[in-house]
Short mmCIF file of C-alpha atoms and ligand atoms in Angstrom, two decimals:
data_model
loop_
_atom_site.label_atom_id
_atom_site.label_comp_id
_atom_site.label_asym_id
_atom_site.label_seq_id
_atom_site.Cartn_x
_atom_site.Cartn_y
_atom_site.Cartn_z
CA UNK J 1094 62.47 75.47 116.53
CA UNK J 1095 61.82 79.07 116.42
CA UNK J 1096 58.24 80.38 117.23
CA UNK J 1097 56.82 76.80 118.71
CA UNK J 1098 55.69 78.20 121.83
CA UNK J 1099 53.71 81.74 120.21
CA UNK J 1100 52.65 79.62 116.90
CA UNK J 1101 51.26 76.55 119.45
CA UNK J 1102 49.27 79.35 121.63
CA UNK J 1103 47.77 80.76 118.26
CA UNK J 1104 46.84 77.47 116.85
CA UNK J 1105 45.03 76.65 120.18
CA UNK J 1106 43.41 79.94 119.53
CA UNK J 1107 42.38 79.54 116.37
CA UNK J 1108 40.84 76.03 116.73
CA UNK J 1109 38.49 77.39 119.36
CA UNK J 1110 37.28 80.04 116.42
CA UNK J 1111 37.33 77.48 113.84
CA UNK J 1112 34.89 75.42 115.12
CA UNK J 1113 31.98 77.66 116.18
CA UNK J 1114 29.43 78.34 113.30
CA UNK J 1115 28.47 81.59 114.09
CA UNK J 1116 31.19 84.35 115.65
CA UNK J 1117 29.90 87.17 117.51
CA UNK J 1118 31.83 90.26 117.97
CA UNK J 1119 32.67 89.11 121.67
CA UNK J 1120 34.51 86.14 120.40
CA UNK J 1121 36.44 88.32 118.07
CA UNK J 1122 37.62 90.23 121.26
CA UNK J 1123 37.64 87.56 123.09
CA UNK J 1124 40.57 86.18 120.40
CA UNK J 1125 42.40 89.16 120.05
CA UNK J 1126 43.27 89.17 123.75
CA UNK J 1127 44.56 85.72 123.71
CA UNK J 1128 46.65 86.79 120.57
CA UNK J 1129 47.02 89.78 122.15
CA UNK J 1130 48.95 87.74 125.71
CA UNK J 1131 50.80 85.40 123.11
CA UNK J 1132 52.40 88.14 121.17
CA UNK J 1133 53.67 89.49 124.39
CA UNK J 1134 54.93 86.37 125.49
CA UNK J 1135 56.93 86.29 122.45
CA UNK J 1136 58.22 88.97 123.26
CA UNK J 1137 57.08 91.26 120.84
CA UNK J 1138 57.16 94.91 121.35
CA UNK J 1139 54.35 96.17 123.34
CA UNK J 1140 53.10 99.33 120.87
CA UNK J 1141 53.52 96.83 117.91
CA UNK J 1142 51.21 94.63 119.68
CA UNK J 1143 48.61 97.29 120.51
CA UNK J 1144 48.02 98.68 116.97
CA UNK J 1145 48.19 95.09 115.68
CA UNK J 1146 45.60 94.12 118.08
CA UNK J 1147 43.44 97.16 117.18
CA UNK J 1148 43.44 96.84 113.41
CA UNK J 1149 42.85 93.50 113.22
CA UNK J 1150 39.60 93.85 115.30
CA UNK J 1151 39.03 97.55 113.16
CA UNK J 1152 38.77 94.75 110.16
CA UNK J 1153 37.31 91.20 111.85
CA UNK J 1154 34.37 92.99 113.31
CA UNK J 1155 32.77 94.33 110.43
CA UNK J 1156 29.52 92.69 109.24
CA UNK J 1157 31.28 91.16 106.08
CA UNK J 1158 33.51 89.15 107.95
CA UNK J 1159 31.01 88.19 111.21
CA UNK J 1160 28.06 87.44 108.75
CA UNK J 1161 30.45 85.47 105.92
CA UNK J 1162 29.84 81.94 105.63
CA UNK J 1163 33.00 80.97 107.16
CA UNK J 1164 33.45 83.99 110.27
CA UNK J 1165 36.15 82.11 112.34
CA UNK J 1166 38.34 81.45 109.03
CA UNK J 1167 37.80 85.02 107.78
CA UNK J 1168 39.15 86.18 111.27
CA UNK J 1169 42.31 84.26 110.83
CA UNK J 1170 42.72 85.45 107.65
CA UNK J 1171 42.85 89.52 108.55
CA UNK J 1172 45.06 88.47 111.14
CA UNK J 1173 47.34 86.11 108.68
CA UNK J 1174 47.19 89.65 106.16
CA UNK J 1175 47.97 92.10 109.30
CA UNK J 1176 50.75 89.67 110.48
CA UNK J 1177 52.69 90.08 107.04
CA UNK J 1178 51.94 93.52 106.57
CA UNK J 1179 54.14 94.29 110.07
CA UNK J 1180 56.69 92.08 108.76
CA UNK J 1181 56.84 94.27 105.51
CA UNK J 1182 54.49 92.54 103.11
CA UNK J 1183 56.70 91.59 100.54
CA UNK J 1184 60.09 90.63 100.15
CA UNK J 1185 62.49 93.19 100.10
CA UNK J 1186 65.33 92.17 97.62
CA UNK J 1187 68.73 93.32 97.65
CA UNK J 1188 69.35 96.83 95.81
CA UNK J 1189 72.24 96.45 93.20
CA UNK J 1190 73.81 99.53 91.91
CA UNK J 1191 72.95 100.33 88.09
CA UNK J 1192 77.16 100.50 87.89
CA UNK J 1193 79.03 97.87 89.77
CA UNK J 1194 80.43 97.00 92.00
CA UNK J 1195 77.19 97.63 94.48
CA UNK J 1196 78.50 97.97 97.88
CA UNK J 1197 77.46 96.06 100.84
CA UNK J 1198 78.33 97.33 104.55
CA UNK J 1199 77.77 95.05 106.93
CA UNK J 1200 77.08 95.81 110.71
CA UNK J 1201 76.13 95.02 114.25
CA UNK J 1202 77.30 93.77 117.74
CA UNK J 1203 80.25 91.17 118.13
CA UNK J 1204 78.80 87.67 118.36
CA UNK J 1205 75.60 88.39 116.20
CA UNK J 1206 76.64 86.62 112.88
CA UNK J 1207 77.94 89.57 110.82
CA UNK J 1208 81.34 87.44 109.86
CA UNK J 1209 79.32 84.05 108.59
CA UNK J 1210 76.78 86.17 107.35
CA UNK J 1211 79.34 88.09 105.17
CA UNK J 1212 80.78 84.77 104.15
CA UNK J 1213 76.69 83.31 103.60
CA UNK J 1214 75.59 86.57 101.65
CA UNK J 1215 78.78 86.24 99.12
CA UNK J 1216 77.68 82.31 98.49
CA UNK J 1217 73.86 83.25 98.07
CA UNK J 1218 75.71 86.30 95.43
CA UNK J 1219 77.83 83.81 93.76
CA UNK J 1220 74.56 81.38 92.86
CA UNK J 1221 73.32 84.60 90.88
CA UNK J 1222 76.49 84.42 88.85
CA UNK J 1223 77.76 87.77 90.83
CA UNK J 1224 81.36 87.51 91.83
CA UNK J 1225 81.84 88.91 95.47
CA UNK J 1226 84.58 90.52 97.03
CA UNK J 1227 84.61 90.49 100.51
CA UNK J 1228 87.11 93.10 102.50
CA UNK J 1229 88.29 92.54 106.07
CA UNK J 1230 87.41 95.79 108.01
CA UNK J 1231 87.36 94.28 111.50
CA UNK J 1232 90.58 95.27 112.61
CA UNK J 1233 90.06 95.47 116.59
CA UNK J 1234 88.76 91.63 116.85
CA UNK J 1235 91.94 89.15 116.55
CA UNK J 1236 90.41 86.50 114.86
CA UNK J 1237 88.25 88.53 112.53
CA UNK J 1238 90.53 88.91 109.77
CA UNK J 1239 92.06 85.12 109.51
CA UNK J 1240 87.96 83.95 110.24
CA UNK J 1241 86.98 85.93 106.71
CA UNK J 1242 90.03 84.80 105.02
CA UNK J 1243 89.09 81.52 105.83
CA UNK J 1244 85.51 81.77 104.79
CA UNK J 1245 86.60 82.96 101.67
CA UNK J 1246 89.16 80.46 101.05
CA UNK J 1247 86.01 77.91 101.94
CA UNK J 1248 83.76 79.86 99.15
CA UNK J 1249 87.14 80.93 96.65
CA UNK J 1250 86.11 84.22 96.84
CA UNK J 1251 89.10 86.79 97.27
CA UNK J 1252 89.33 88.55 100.69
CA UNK J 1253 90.61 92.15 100.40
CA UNK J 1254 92.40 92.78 103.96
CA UNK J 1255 95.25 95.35 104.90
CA UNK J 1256 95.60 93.67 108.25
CA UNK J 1257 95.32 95.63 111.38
CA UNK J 1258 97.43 98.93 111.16
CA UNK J 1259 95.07 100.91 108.63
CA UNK J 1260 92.22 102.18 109.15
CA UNK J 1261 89.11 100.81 108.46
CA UNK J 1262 88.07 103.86 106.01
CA UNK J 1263 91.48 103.88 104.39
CA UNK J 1264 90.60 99.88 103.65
CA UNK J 1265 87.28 100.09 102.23
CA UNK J 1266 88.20 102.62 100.50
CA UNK J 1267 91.33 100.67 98.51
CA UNK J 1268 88.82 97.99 98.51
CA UNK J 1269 85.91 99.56 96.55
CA UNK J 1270 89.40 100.69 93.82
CA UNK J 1271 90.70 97.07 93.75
CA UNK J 1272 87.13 95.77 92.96
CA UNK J 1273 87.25 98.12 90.46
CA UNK J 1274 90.36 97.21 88.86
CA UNK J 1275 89.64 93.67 89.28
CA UNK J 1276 85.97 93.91 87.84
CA UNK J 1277 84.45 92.39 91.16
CA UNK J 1278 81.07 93.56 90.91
CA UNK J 1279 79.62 93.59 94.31
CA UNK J 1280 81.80 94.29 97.55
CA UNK J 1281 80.81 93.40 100.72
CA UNK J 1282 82.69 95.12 103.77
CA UNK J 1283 82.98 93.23 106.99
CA UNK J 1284 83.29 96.63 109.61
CA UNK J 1285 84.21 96.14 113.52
CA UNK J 1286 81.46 94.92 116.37
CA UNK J 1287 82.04 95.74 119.67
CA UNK J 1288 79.59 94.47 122.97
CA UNK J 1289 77.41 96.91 122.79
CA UNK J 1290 77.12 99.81 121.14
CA UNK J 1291 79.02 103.05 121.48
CA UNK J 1292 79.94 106.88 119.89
CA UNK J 1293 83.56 105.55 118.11
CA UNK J 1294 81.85 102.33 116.90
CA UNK J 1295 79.13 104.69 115.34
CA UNK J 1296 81.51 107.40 114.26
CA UNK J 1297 83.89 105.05 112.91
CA UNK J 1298 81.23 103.30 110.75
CA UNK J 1299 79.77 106.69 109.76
CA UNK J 1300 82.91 107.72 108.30
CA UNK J 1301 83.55 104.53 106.54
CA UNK J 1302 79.59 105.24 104.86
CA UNK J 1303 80.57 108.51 103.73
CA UNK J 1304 83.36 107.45 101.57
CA UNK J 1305 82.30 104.69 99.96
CA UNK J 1306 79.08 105.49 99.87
CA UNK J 1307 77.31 101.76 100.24
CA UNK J 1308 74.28 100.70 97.81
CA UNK J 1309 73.44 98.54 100.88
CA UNK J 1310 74.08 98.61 104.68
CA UNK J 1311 72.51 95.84 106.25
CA UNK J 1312 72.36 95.25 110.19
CA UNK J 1313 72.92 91.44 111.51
CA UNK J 1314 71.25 90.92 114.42
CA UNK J 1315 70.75 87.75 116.33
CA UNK J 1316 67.18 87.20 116.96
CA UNK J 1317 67.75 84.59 120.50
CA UNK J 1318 67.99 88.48 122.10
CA UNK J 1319 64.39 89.65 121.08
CA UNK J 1320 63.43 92.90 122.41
CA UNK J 1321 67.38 93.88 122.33
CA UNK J 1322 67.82 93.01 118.72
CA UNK J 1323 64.73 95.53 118.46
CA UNK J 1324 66.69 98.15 120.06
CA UNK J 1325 69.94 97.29 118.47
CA UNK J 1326 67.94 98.13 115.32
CA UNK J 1327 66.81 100.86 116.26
CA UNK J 1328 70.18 102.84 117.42
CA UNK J 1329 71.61 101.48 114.45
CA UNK J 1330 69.39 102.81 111.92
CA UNK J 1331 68.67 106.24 113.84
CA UNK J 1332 72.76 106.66 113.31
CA UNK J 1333 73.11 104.67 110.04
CA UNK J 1334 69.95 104.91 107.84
CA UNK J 1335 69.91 101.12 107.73
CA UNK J 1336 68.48 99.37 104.33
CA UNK J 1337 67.74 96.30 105.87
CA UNK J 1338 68.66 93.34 108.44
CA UNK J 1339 69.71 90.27 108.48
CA UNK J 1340 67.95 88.54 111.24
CA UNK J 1341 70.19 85.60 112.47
CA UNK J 1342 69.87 82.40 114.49
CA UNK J 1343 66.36 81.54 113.54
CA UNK J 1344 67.35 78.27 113.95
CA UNK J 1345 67.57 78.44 117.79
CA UNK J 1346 64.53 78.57 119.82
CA UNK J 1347 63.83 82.31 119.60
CA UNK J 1348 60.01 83.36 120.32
CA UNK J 1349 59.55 85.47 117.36
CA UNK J 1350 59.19 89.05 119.20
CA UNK J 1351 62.37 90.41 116.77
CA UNK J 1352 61.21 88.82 113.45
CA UNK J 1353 57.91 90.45 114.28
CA UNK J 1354 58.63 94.13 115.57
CA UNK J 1355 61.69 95.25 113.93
CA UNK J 1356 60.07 96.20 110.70
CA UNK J 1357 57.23 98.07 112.28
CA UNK J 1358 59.57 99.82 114.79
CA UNK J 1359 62.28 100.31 112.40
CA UNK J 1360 60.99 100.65 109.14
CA UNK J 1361 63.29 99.05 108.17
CA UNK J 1362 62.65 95.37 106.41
CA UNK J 1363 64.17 92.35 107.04
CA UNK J 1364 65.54 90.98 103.90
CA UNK J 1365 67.58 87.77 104.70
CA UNK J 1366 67.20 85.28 108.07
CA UNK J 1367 70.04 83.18 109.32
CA UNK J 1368 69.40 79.90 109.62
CA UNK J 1369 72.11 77.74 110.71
CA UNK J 1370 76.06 78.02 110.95
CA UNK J 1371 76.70 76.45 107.49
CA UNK J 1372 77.12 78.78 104.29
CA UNK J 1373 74.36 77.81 102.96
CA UNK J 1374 72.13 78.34 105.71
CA UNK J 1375 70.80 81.82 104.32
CA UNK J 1376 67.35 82.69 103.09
CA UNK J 1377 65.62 85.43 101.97
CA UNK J 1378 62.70 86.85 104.01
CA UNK J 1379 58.85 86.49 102.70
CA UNK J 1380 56.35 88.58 105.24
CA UNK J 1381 53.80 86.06 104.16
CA UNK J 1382 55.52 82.78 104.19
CA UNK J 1383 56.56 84.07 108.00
CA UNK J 1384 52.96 84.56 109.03
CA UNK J 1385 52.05 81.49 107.65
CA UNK J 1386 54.51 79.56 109.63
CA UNK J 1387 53.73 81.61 113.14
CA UNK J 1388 49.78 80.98 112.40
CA UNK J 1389 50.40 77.31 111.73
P1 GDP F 529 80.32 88.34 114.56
O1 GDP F 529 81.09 88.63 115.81
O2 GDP F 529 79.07 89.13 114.49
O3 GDP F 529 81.14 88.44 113.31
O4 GDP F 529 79.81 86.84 114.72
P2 GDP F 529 80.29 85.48 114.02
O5 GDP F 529 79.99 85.51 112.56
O6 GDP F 529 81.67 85.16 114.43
O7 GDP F 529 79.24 84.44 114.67
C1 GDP F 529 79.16 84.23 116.06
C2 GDP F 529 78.68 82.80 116.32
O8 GDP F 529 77.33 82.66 115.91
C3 GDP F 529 79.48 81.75 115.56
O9 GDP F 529 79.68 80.64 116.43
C4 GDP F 529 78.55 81.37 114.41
O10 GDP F 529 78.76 80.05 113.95
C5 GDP F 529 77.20 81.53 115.05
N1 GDP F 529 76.13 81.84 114.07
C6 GDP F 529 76.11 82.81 113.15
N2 GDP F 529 74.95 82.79 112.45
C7 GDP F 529 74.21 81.78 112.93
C8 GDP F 529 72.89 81.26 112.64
O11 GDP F 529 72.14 81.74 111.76
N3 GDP F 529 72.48 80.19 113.39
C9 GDP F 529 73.26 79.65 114.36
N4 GDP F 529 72.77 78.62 115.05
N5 GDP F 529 74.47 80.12 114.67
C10 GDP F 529 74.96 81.16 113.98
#
């Protein structure tokens, strides 16, 4: 389960608070550093955690909230409100382009998701009556191609694909035209991963941006690698202009650090989480319902 250990460390926390009657502004700090040692363990980023740290004390020391009838609750509530306002506050939702077909670009490092997240995002598309096209734009990775073909054969959505000769901004391009033609009204382009990232992986997607010009271009990132997903997002949208992420493998046992920080490093919000390897295992991403769930 993702977050046990950082949400079990808060609630341990927070119990201590509950209890006492009276809070002084020494228990406050006194709080905020253990919070302060949990975020870090969970790996967190380490400015996130600092400004967290010092607005939520900015706000639980004041008189209203030490001399309320409830102190220890009203602490746990500023940080339950600061927690969701670094995740974004509310739920970003997909932008969809006032004249279809909206187009999707979907990137990040090999192994992080981005081919059964393509495949996930068309089914959660097809439950709001949208009819996806996806396009096969991995053309260094063998098995990219026949592994989207075959998650569209799963989902009977077509695949656009000129197999591995053409270039990836000659197929997106024929893509975005066949959509057109065949009144598919959102596309959603499956580009090239590679290990880690590098200048013709950037260049390559930065050329395949400028012509179709994508309503949407959301990063997949697997959230086991924490810190690194961080900084994945980071290069990404510093080259890219990202418009949001899909944080993946939130299933696993990650410690939270990536579902917390990216937004306030990045600025960029997360809109969907992974959740599983099934299609269906896609949800979209509430700030609040997230800090609820870390804060127990
Ligand atoms: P790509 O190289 O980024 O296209 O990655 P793939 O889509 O091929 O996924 C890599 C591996 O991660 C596959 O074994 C997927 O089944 C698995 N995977 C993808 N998303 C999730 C997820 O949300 N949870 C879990 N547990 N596994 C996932």
């Amino acid at each position: 389960m993702a977050f046990e250990g950082l949400a079990g460390r808060l609630q341990e926390t927070f119990n201590k608070l509950r209890g006492k009657g009276k809070v002084t502004e020494e228990d406050v700090n006194q709080t905020m550093r253990e919070v302060r040692l949990a975020l870090l363990e969970a790996d967190v980023n380490f400015k996130v955690v600092k400004d967290f740290i010092s607005r939520v004390k900015e706000r639980a020391v004041g008189q209203e909230v030490l001399k309320s009838l409830t102190p220890g609750q009203q602490v746990i509530k500023v940080v339950n409100e600061e927690l969701t306002k670094l995740m974004g506050g509310t739920q970003s939702k997909l932008t969809f382009a006032p004249k279809p077909p909206t187009i999707i670009m979907m990137v990040g490092l090999q192994g992080a998701g981005k081919t059964t997240h393509t495949g996930k995002l068309a089914k959660y598309l097809l439950k709001q009556n949208k009819q996806p096209l996806l396009v096969a734009a991995d053309i260094y990775r063998p098995a990219a191609i026949k592994q989207l073909q075959v998650l569209g054969e799963q989902l009977q959505v077509p695949v656009y694909s000129m197999g591995d000769k053409v270039s990836p901004v000659e197929i997106a391009k024929n893509a975005i035209q066949y959509a057109k033609e065949q009144h598919r009204d959102v596309v959603i382009i499956d580009t090239a991963g590679r290990l880690h990232i590098d200048e013709a992986l950037m260049d390559e997607l930065n050329q395949i941006r400028g012509e179709v010009h994508p309503h949407e271009i959301m990063l997949v990132v697997d959230a086991m690698t924490g810190q690194d997903a961080v900084n994945v997002a980071q290069t990404f949208n510093e080259r890219l202009q990202l418009t949001g992420v899909i944080l993946t493998k939130l299933d696993g046992d990650t410690r939270g650090g990536a579902a917390i920080s990216v937004k306030a490093v990045t600025g960029c919000p997360i809109k969907f989480v992974g959740m599983g390897e099934k299609l269906d295992s896609l949800e979209p991403f509430y700030p609040d319902r997230m800090a609820s769930r870390i804060l127990g």
